[in-house]
Amino acid sequence: MSATIATPAAARSTDNLHPLCTEHVLDVRLADPGPAAYQLWGKLCRRPGSAPRAVQVLQPGGTYNHTYWDSTYRGGIYSYVNAATAAGYATFTFDRIGTGKSTIPSYDTMSLAGEAVALHDVVTALRSGAVGSRPFDRVITVGHSFSSGVGAVEAARYGDIDGYIHTGAAFAVTATAFDFLATANHEANLDPKFAGRGLDGYLTTVPGVRGFYHSPGTSNAEIIALDEANKDIHASVEGPEIVAFGSPPTPADAVTQQVTVPVLTMLGGDDAIFCGDDALDCSSAASVRAHEAPYWHADAANVAFVVLPGVGHSIHLSTAEPVAAAIMLAWSSRIAKP
């Protein structure tokens, strides 16, 4: 399946936007084998009165936290948590270790592979009933940007999920992105939001640059200001790791070759990190598939590709979020019904 979807779209109705949510703290590992010595904060949500058997595990990307998937913009009309729970799913969105309300260990403790172990522990807890009052039979993991790499590594190593949604990530990077990233981040200790917290070895974005993750046609100053207000930190050692993940020596060496579950991969057509003349042709899903398919198991036989024209890197912080959500939920319903 390949699809290029017209955007933007009207926001969803404000009705039924308030799911029932409970907060949880899970003990997770950053190595396997290894001790469950880190506390991961997350929020389990469902529609009131529902008893879903399927849960979507929502991972934020680098310098984001759980708010990426649960935006408060205009009362939550662009929140994926609200959309997914309205469709009957449970959602578990969390702050990755090293961010938000979760444990922030020494920066050199962090790694992409370690975060995949933590994600596996989250999946295991959800399947066992350790989160909430009942076990979930079906699990779909959802990643954005850096955490799409985490999701791929987890799926490849453990094969314990029913499906995987890979957003804001591809096997090509523009020169513009490398130029931006060279100056867009600074030490978290130097940032007004995080100063005084002793976050040695952690980075965040320089104030005022997060517009790079957006496209003018599907964003605005209010959305970008909220993105800036909610920004988080990222361990510096993980930057080179995600670059290595996205640039294997050959397509045959890609970790995604080992992901055998169904996958939906979604890009914004104006994603300045991946889309450009020197990187990926994002003019259509077919052109993206032509480049990306060799990096996936069985030449992407089990992968659906979607491009959202006019949308930037942070898909779920855009006015096209309802379109993205509708596509993701339609795909999910074929893979693991609520």
mmCIF file of C-alpha atoms in Angstrom, residues 175-186 203 206 212-213:
data_model
loop_
_atom_site.group_PDB
_atom_site.id
_atom_site.type_symbol
_atom_site.label_atom_id
_atom_site.label_comp_id
_atom_site.label_asym_id
_atom_site.label_seq_id
_atom_site.Cartn_x
_atom_site.Cartn_y
_atom_site.Cartn_z
ATOM 1 C CA ALA A 175 22.139 18.592 3.920
ATOM 2 C CA THR A 176 19.771 21.258 5.246
ATOM 3 C CA ALA A 177 18.994 19.024 8.216
ATOM 4 C CA PHE A 178 22.659 18.450 9.025
ATOM 5 C CA ASP A 179 23.283 22.206 8.833
ATOM 6 C CA PHE A 180 20.307 22.882 11.106
ATOM 7 C CA LEU A 181 21.221 20.243 13.665
ATOM 8 C CA ALA A 182 24.794 21.533 13.866
ATOM 9 C CA THR A 183 23.576 24.744 15.510
ATOM 10 C CA ALA A 184 19.993 24.061 16.642
ATOM 11 C CA ASN A 185 20.878 22.211 19.852
ATOM 12 C CA HIS A 186 22.774 23.327 22.919
ATOM 13 C CA LEU A 203 20.799 18.601 24.911
ATOM 14 C CA VAL A 206 18.009 26.542 21.172
ATOM 15 C CA PHE A 212 12.028 24.016 11.460
ATOM 16 C CA TYR A 213 9.910 21.002 12.403
#
